[in-house]
C-alpha positions as CSV (number, residue, x, y, z in Angstrom):
1,M,111.8,74.3,140.7
2,R,113.4,76.0,137.8
3,I,112.8,79.2,135.8
4,I,111.8,79.0,132.2
5,S,112.1,82.1,130.1
6,T,109.5,82.9,127.5
7,P,109.0,86.0,125.4
8,T,106.9,87.5,128.2
9,L,107.6,85.8,131.5
10,D,110.2,84.1,133.6
11,I,108.0,81.2,134.7
12,A,108.7,79.3,137.8
13,V,108.1,75.6,137.1
14,L,107.9,72.6,139.3
15,E,108.8,69.4,137.5
16,Q,108.6,65.7,138.4
17,G,109.2,62.6,136.4
18,P,111.5,61.8,133.5
19,P,112.0,64.6,131.0
20,G,111.6,62.2,128.1
21,G,108.2,60.9,129.3
22,P,104.8,61.9,127.9
23,A,104.2,65.5,129.0
24,V,101.4,66.6,131.3
25,I,101.0,70.3,132.3
26,L,99.0,71.0,135.4
27,L,97.5,74.5,135.8
28,H,96.3,76.0,139.0
29,G,93.6,78.7,139.5
30,F,92.9,81.7,141.7
31,P,93.5,82.0,144.6
32,Y,95.7,78.9,144.6
33,S,99.2,78.0,143.7
34,A,101.3,75.4,141.9
35,I,102.1,73.5,145.0
36,G,98.4,72.5,145.3
37,Y,99.3,69.9,142.6
38,D,102.1,68.2,144.7
39,A,100.1,65.0,145.4
40,V,98.8,64.7,141.8
41,A,102.2,65.4,140.3
42,A,103.9,62.8,142.4
43,K,101.4,60.1,141.5
44,L,101.6,61.0,137.7
45,A,105.4,61.1,137.7
46,A,105.5,57.6,139.3
47,T,103.8,56.3,136.1
48,G,106.6,57.7,133.9
49,L,105.1,61.0,132.9
50,H,107.0,64.3,132.6
51,V,104.9,66.5,134.9
52,V,105.2,70.3,134.5
53,V,103.4,72.6,137.0
54,P,103.9,76.3,136.4
55,H,103.1,79.2,138.7
56,L,100.7,81.3,136.6
57,R,101.5,84.9,135.8
58,G,101.3,87.1,138.9
59,H,101.9,84.1,141.2
60,G,104.8,82.7,143.2
61,P,108.3,83.4,141.7
62,T,107.0,83.9,138.2
63,R,107.9,87.4,136.9
64,F,107.3,89.6,133.9
65,R,110.4,90.1,131.9
66,S,109.7,93.8,131.1
67,P,108.2,96.5,133.2
68,A,106.4,97.7,130.0
69,T,104.3,94.5,129.6
70,P,100.7,95.1,130.8
71,R,100.0,93.2,134.0
72,S,97.0,91.4,132.3
73,G,95.2,88.4,133.7
74,Q,92.9,88.1,130.7
75,Q,92.0,84.7,129.3
76,A,94.1,85.1,126.1
77,A,97.2,85.8,128.2
78,L,96.7,82.6,130.3
79,A,96.5,80.5,127.2
80,L,99.4,82.0,125.3
81,D,101.6,81.6,128.4
82,I,101.0,77.8,128.2
83,V,102.0,77.6,124.5
84,E,105.0,79.8,125.0
85,L,106.1,77.7,128.0
86,M,105.8,74.5,125.9
87,D,107.9,76.2,123.1
88,A,110.6,77.2,125.6
89,M,110.7,73.7,127.2
90,G,110.7,71.9,123.8
91,V,107.4,70.2,124.6
92,G,105.7,69.5,121.3
93,R,102.4,68.1,122.7
94,A,101.0,67.6,126.1
95,V,97.9,66.7,128.1
96,L,96.6,69.9,129.7
97,A,94.7,69.7,133.0
98,G,93.5,72.6,135.1
99,Y,90.8,74.3,137.1
100,D,89.6,77.9,137.5
101,W,92.1,80.2,135.7
102,G,94.2,77.2,134.8
103,G,91.3,75.3,133.4
104,R,90.3,78.3,131.2
105,G,93.8,78.6,129.8
106,A,93.8,74.9,129.1
107,C,90.5,75.1,127.3
108,I,91.7,78.0,125.1
109,A,94.9,76.3,124.3
110,A,93.0,73.1,123.3
111,A,90.6,75.1,121.2
112,L,93.1,77.3,119.4
113,W,96.2,75.1,119.3
114,P,94.7,71.6,119.2
115,E,97.9,70.2,117.5
116,R,99.7,70.9,120.7
117,V,97.2,69.2,123.0
118,T,96.8,65.4,123.3
119,G,94.0,65.7,125.8
120,L,92.2,68.0,128.2
121,V,91.0,67.8,131.8
122,T,88.9,70.8,132.6
123,C,87.2,71.3,135.9
124,G,83.9,73.1,135.3
125,G,83.5,72.3,131.6
126,Y,83.8,74.8,128.8
127,T,85.1,77.9,130.5
128,I,86.1,80.2,127.6
129,Q,84.5,83.5,128.5
130,D,81.8,85.1,126.4
131,I,82.9,88.7,127.1
132,A,80.4,90.2,124.6
133,A,77.5,88.8,126.8
134,A,79.1,89.5,130.1
135,A,77.0,92.5,130.9
136,A,73.7,90.5,130.9
137,P,72.6,89.9,134.4
138,G,72.4,86.3,135.5
139,D,70.5,84.2,138.0
140,P,70.6,86.1,141.3
141,E,72.1,83.1,143.2
142,Q,74.9,83.0,140.7
143,E,75.5,86.7,141.0
144,L,75.8,86.2,144.7
145,R,78.5,83.6,144.2
146,W,80.5,86.1,142.1
147,W,80.5,88.8,144.8
148,Y,84.3,88.9,144.9
149,Q,84.5,89.6,141.2
150,Y,82.3,92.7,141.6
151,Y,84.2,93.7,144.7
152,F,87.5,93.8,142.7
153,H,85.8,96.3,140.3
154,T,85.9,98.9,143.1
155,P,88.8,100.9,144.7
156,R,87.7,99.4,148.1
157,G,88.1,95.9,146.7
158,V,91.5,96.6,145.3
159,L,92.6,98.0,148.6
160,G,91.1,95.0,150.4
161,L,93.0,92.6,148.1
162,Q,96.2,94.5,148.7
163,Q,95.8,94.6,152.5
164,R,93.9,91.4,153.3
165,R,94.8,89.1,150.5
166,R,95.2,86.0,152.7
167,E,91.9,86.6,154.5
168,I,90.0,87.0,151.2
169,A,91.6,83.9,149.8
170,R,91.0,81.8,152.9
171,L,87.3,82.9,152.8
172,L,87.0,81.9,149.1
173,W,88.6,78.5,149.8
174,R,85.9,77.9,152.5
175,L,83.0,79.2,150.4
176,W,84.0,77.3,147.3
177,S,84.9,74.0,149.0
178,P,82.6,73.8,152.0
179,G,83.4,70.2,152.8
180,W,87.2,70.5,152.5
181,R,89.0,70.7,155.8
182,V,92.4,72.2,154.9
183,S,94.9,73.0,157.6
184,D,96.3,76.5,158.2
185,A,99.8,75.3,157.3
186,A,98.6,73.9,153.9
187,F,96.8,77.1,153.2
188,E,99.8,79.2,154.1
189,A,102.0,77.2,151.8
190,S,99.9,78.2,148.9
191,A,99.2,81.7,150.1
192,A,102.9,82.5,149.8
193,A,102.3,82.7,146.0
194,F,100.1,85.7,146.5
195,D,103.1,87.8,147.7
196,N,104.2,88.2,144.0
197,P,104.5,92.0,143.4
198,D,102.2,91.7,140.3
199,W,99.5,89.5,142.0
200,V,97.0,92.2,142.8
201,E,97.2,94.0,139.5
202,V,96.9,90.8,137.5
203,V,93.9,89.6,139.5
204,V,92.1,92.9,139.3
205,Q,92.7,93.2,135.5
206,S,91.5,89.6,135.0
207,Y,88.1,90.2,136.7
208,R,87.5,93.6,135.2
209,H,88.5,92.4,131.7
210,R,86.0,89.5,131.7
211,F,83.2,92.0,132.2
212,G,84.4,94.4,129.6
213,Q,85.4,96.9,132.2
214,A,89.1,96.9,131.5
215,A,91.2,97.0,128.3
216,G,93.2,94.0,127.4
217,D,96.8,93.8,126.3
218,P,96.8,95.0,122.7
219,A,99.2,92.3,121.7
220,L,96.5,89.8,122.5
221,D,93.7,91.4,120.5
222,G,94.0,88.8,117.8
223,I,93.5,85.9,120.2
224,E,90.6,87.6,121.9
225,A,88.9,88.1,118.6
226,R,89.1,84.3,117.9
227,L,87.8,83.6,121.4
228,A,84.8,85.9,120.8
229,T,83.5,83.2,118.4
230,L,83.5,80.7,121.3
231,P,85.5,78.1,119.3
232,P,84.8,74.4,119.8
233,I,87.2,72.0,121.5
234,A,87.9,68.9,119.5
235,V,90.6,67.2,121.6
236,P,89.7,64.3,123.8
237,T,88.4,65.7,127.1
238,V,87.4,64.8,130.6
239,V,85.2,67.3,132.4
240,L,85.3,67.1,136.2
241,H,82.9,69.1,138.4
242,G,82.8,69.1,142.2
243,E,79.2,68.5,143.4
244,E,79.9,71.1,146.2
245,D,81.6,73.7,143.9
246,G,80.8,77.1,145.4
247,V,81.7,79.1,142.3
248,A,79.4,77.4,139.8
249,P,77.0,74.5,140.5
250,P,77.4,71.2,138.5
251,A,74.5,72.1,136.2
252,S,76.7,74.8,134.7
253,S,78.9,72.2,133.0
254,S,76.2,69.8,131.8
255,D,76.1,71.3,128.2
256,L,78.9,69.5,126.4
257,S,77.9,70.7,122.9
258,R,81.1,72.8,122.4
259,F,83.2,69.7,122.9
260,T,83.2,68.1,119.4
261,G,85.7,65.3,120.2
262,A,85.4,62.5,122.6
263,V,84.2,63.8,126.0
264,R,83.3,62.4,129.3
265,R,81.8,64.3,132.3
266,E,82.0,63.2,135.9
267,V,80.4,65.0,138.9
268,L,82.5,64.4,142.1
269,P,80.5,63.9,145.3
270,G,81.7,65.8,148.3
271,V,84.2,67.8,146.3
272,G,84.3,71.6,145.8
273,H,86.1,73.9,143.5
274,N,89.6,72.5,143.8
275,P,89.5,68.8,142.7
276,P,93.3,68.3,142.4
277,Q,93.7,68.9,146.2
278,E,90.3,67.6,147.3
279,A,90.3,64.4,145.1
280,P,93.8,63.9,143.8
281,D,93.2,60.2,142.9
282,V,90.2,61.1,140.7
283,F,92.2,63.8,139.0
284,V,95.1,61.4,138.4
285,R,92.8,58.8,136.9
286,A,91.3,61.5,134.5
287,V,94.8,62.5,133.3
288,L,95.9,58.9,132.8
289,E,92.7,58.1,130.9
290,L,93.8,60.7,128.3
291,V,97.5,59.7,128.3
292,R,96.6,56.1,127.6
293,R,94.0,56.7,124.8
């Protein structure tokens, strides 16, 4: 691991493979960590790729460089972090691959900075948030799946996240990937990333902002305005969706109309919300498909 300084963050990055190889950036979600990509990264690096796996803002050893920077987890921040990391590392173009928060950041980077993205692997499809429509109630079963998001809107939920972060995360892992039998040791290895001093604030702001219940970082207003148009994604894309995903069922990614370039969708039997750890070989194949185009 090394620390890469960007204008906003000191980002903790795990690297494998030759630095001169084609670049692949693997992006984790909430509540997970960069080490969840260990198996995928090793397999990709063995093919000669330069694999970069950052801890997202608020996770692991990644730190904000200034105490004055808002501890935002909004979607624009996640995407800009990717581009600024690429700039700091001298990576001109890369395949981006991610799920949950990481998949959203990758989708945004691909939509707004397509000249930097050679291909996209997104778990769950087009995940750029339509914040203007977020107040409209959805299907009750989907609302039930999002209980944790509403919980974090309350003082009780914030306190719960502060005091019982591992228990909440472990529950979410179980609900979101019901067929995945992960050991306590493997969970704890990822859960160490939640001890970041900014984790709770970043998480709470992320879930409140997406519902229009928290202000964003003013420095990101321009990016958010572009995202409000729900921009298309034109780069070559592979959409992966776990058949047992407990956050959003596979039907939620079936509309591919916002992908205007080459796109392929695959539903993964027996897999939940975290394909890189649950089905690493499938994830590797999806990345290599884009690298070799």
